[in-house]
mmCIF file of C-alpha atoms in Angstrom:
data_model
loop_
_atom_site.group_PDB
_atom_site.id
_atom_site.type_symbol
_atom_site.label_atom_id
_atom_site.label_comp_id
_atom_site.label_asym_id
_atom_site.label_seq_id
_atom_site.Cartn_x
_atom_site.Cartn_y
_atom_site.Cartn_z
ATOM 1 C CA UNK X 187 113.947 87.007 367.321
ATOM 2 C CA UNK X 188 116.300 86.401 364.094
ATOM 3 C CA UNK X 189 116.584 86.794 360.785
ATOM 4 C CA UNK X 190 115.618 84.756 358.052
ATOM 5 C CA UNK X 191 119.624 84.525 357.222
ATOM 6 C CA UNK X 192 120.260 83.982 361.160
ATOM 7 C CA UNK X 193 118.029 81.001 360.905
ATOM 8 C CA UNK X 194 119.286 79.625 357.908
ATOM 9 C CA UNK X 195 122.890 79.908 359.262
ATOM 10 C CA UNK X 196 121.898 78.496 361.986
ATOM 11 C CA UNK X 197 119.930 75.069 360.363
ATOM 12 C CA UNK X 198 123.521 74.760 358.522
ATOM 13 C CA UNK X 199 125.548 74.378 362.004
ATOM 14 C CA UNK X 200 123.032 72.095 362.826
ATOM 15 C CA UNK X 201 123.853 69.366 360.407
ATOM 16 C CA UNK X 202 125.896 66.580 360.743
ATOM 17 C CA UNK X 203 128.030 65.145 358.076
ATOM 18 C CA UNK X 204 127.295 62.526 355.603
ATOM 19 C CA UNK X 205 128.317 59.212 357.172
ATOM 20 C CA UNK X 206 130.110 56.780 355.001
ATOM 21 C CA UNK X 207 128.578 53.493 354.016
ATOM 22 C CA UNK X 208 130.100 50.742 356.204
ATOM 23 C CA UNK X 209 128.533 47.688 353.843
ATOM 24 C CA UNK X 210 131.556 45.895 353.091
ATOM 25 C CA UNK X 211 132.557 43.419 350.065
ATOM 26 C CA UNK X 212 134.160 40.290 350.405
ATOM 27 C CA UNK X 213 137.368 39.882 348.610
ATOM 28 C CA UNK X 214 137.102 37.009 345.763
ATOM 29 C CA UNK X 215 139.469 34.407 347.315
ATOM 30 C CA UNK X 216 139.975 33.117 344.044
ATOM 31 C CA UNK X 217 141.669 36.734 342.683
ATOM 32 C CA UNK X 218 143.906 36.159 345.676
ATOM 33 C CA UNK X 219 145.342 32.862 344.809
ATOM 34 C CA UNK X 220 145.582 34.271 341.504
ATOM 35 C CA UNK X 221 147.873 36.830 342.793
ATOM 36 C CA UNK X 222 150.187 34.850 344.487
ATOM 37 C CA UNK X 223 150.826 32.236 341.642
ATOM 38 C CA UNK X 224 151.407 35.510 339.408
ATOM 39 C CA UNK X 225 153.983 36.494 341.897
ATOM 40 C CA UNK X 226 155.656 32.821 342.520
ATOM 41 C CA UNK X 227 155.837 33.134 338.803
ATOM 42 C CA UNK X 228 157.812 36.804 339.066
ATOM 43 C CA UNK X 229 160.164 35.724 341.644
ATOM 44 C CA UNK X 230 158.507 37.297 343.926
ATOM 45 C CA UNK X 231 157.031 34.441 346.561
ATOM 46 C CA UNK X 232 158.522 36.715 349.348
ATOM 47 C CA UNK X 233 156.259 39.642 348.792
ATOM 48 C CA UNK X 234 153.042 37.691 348.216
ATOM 49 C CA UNK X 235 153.916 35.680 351.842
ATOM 50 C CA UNK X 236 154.499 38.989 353.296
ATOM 51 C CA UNK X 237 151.328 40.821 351.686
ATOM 52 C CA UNK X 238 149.217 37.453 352.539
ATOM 53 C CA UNK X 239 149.982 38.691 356.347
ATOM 54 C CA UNK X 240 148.400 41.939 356.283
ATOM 55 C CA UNK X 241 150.934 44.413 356.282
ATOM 56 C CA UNK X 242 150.712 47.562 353.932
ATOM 57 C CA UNK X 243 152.873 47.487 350.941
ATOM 58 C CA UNK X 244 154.985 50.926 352.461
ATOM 59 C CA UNK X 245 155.649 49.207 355.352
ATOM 60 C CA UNK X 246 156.849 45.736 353.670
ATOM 61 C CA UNK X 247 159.098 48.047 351.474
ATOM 62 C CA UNK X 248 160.235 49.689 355.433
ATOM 63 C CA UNK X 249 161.288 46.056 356.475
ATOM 64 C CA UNK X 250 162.760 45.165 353.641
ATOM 65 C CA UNK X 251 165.320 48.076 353.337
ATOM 66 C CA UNK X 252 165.735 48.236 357.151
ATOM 67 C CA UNK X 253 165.669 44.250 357.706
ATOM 68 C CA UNK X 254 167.578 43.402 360.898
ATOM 69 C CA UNK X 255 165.946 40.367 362.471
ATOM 70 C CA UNK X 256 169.202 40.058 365.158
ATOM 71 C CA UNK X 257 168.777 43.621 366.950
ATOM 72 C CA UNK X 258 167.871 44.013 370.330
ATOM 73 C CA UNK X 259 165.148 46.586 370.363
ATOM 74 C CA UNK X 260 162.707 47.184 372.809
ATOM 75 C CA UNK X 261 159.102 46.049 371.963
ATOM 76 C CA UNK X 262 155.337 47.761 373.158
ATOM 77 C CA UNK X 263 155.296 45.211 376.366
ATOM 78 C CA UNK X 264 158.145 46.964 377.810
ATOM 79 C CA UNK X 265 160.441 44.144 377.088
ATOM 80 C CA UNK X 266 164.007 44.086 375.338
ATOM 81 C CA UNK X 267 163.743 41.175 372.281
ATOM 82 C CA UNK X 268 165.190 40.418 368.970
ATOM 83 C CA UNK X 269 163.092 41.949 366.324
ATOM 84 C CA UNK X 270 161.931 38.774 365.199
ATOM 85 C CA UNK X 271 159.730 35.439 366.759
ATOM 86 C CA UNK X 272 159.787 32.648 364.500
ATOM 87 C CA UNK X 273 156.537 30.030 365.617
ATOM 88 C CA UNK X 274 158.708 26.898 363.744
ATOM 89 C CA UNK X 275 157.802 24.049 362.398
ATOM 90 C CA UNK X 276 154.879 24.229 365.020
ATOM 91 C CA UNK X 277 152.866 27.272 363.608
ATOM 92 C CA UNK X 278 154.874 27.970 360.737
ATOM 93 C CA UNK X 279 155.212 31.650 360.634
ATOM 94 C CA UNK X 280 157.275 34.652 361.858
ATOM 95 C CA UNK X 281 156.728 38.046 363.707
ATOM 96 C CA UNK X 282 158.889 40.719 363.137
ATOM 97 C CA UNK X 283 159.008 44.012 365.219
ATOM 98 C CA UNK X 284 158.964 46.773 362.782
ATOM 99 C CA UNK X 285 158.080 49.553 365.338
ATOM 100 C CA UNK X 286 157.458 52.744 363.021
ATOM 101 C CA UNK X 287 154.951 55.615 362.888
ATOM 102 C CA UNK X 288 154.734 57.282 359.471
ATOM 103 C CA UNK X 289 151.782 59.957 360.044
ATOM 104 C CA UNK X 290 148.646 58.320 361.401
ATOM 105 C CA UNK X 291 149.942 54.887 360.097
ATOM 106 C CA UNK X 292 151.857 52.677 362.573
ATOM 107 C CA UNK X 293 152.812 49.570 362.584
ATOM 108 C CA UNK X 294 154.228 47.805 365.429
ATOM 109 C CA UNK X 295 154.356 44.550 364.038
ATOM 110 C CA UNK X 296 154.331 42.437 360.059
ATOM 111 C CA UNK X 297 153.210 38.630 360.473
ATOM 112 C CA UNK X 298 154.226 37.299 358.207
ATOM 113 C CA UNK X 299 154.526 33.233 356.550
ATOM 114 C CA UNK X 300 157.545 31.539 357.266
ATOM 115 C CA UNK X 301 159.863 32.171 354.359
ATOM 116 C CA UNK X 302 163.785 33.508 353.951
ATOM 117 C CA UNK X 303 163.852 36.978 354.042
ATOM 118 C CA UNK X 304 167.149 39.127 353.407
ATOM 119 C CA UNK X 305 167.603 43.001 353.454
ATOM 120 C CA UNK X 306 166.233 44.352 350.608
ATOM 121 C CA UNK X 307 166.919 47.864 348.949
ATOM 122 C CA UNK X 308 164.263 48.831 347.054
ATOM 123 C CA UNK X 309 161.955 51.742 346.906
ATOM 124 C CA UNK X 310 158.222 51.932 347.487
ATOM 125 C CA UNK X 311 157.363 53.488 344.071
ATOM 126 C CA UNK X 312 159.664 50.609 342.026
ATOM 127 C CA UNK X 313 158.059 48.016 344.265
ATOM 128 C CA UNK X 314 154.231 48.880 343.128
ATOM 129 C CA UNK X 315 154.705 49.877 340.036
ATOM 130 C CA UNK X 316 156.065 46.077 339.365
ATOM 131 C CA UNK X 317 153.044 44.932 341.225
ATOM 132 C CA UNK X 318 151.016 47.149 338.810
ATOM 133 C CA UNK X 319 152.570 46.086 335.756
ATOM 134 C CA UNK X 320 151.179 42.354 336.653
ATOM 135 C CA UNK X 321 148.012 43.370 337.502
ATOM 136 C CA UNK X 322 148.006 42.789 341.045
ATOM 137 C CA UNK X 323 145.898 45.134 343.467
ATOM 138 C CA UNK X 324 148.046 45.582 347.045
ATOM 139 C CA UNK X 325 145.869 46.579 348.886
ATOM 140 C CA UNK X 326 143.143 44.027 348.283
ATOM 141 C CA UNK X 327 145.487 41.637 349.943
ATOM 142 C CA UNK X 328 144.824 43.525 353.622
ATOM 143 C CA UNK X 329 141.397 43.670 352.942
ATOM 144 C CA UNK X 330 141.355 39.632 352.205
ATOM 145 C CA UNK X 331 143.216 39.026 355.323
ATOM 146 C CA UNK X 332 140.701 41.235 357.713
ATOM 147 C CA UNK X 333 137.644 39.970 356.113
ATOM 148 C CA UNK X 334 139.469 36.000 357.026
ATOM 149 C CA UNK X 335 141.264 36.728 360.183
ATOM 150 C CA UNK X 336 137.901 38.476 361.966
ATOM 151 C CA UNK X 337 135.798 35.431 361.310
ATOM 152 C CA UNK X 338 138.144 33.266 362.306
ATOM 153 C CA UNK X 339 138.605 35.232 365.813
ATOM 154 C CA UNK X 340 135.291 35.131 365.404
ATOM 155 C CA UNK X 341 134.653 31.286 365.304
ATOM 156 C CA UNK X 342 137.405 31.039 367.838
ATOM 157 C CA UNK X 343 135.974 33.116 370.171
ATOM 158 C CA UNK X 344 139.507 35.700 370.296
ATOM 159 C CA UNK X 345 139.235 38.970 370.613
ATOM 160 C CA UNK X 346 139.351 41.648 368.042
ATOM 161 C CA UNK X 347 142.309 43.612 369.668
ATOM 162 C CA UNK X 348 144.308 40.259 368.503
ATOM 163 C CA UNK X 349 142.715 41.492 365.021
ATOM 164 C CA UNK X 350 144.094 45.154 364.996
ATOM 165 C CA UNK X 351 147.433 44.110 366.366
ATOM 166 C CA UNK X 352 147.836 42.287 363.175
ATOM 167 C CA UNK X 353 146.700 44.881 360.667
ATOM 168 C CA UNK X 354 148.690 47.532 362.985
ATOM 169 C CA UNK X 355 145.967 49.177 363.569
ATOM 170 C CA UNK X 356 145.647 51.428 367.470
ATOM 171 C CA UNK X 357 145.701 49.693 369.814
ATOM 172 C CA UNK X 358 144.616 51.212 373.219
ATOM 173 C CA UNK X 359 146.320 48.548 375.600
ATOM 174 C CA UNK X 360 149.810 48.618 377.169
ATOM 175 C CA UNK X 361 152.099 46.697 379.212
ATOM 176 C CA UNK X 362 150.700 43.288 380.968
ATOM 177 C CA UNK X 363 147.125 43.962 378.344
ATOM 178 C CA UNK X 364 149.412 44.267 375.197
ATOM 179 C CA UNK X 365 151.549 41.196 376.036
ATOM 180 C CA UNK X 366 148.377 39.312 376.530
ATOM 181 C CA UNK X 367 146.610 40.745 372.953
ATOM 182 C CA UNK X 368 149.889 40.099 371.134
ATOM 183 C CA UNK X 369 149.581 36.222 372.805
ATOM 184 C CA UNK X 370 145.872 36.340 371.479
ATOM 185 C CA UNK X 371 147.497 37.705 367.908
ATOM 186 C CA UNK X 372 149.578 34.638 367.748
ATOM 187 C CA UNK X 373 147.123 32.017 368.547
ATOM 188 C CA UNK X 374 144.713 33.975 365.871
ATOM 189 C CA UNK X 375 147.725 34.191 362.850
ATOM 190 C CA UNK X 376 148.697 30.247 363.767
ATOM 191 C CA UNK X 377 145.109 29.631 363.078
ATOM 192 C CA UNK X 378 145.035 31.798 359.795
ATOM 193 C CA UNK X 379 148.225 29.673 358.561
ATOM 194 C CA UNK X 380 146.102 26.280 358.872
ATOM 195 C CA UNK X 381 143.251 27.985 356.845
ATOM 196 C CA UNK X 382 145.931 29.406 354.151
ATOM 197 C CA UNK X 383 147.136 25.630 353.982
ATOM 198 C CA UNK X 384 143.343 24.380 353.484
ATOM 199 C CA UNK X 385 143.136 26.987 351.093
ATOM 200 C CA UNK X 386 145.829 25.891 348.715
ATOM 201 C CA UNK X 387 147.690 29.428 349.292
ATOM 202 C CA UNK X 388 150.637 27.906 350.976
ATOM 203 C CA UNK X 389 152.160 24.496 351.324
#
């Protein structure tokens, strides 16, 4: 036998938290090819090619500052590699081994659209509050690219690890299984290029 306050403090431990709504909202593509004529516009065709892969705006900023597409580094497979793949003139696009954990963020690697980058300084806070001051929304480039690249892997029949090793999101393979998702990521981002180009987002 309890008390009233026993039971009471008991029903409490009981409960389980408020889940989050996962009904999600489709980005307007329109908005997005809004955004990257604002930024053609700015001088700034290199960021909206690099946000039109996926990557977060902190780690673009990372790349940018750090840029070394020459070094030999060793990548998740095991393998030693040049930071950078380039898929040219076949896919048109390039991956480039960032390979950084900042908290629970990591990214291994940014896709990215075949265009000339260079090394970059420039700081993370100067970087969005220019994107700001035009009006365009960061982050709702990400969300356009997982809402395209899932159906397409999707329609494609690929597998949603090739998904998350775009968006750098955990992955749970290694070795042999990572070097086969990363092949699967490659296949999925050539196809995402073709639909950009259907799309009137890149040439």
């Amino acid at each position: 036998r309890i008390t009233w306050e026993q039971l009471q403090h008991y029903n409490l431990c009981l409960k389980t938290p408020k889940q989050k709504p996962v009904l999600k909202t489709a980005v307007d593509e329109s908005l997005i090819i809004k955004y990257v004529d604002m930024l053609k516009e700015n001088k700034l065709e290199h960021i909206a090619y690099l946000l039109l892969g996926g990557a977060r705006l902190s780690h673009i900023v990372y790349m940018l500052n750090t840029y070394s597409p020459g070094e030999i580094v060793q990548h998740p497979d095991g393998s030693y590699d040049t930071r950078i793949m380039c898929f040219m003139p076949r896919a048109n696009f390039c991956r480039y081994y960032l390979g950084i954990r900042a908290g629970s963020k990591r990214c291994d690697y940014i896709y990215f659209l075949a265009y000339p980058i260079e090394k970059q300084v420039i700081s993370y806070r100067k970087l969005r509050d220019k994107l700001r001051h035009l009006g365009v929304q960061a982050k709702l480039f990400r969300k356009y690219v997982n809402q395209v690249i899932e159906q397409l892997a999707i329609k494609h029949n690929i597998r949603l690890d090739a998904v998350n090793l775009i968006l750098s999101r955990e992955l749970s393979v290694t070795g042999a299984h990572y070097l086969n998702t990363r092949d699967w990521a490659d296949k999925l981002f050539s196809i995402y290029v073709e639909y950009l180009k259907e799309r009137g987002l890149v040439e």
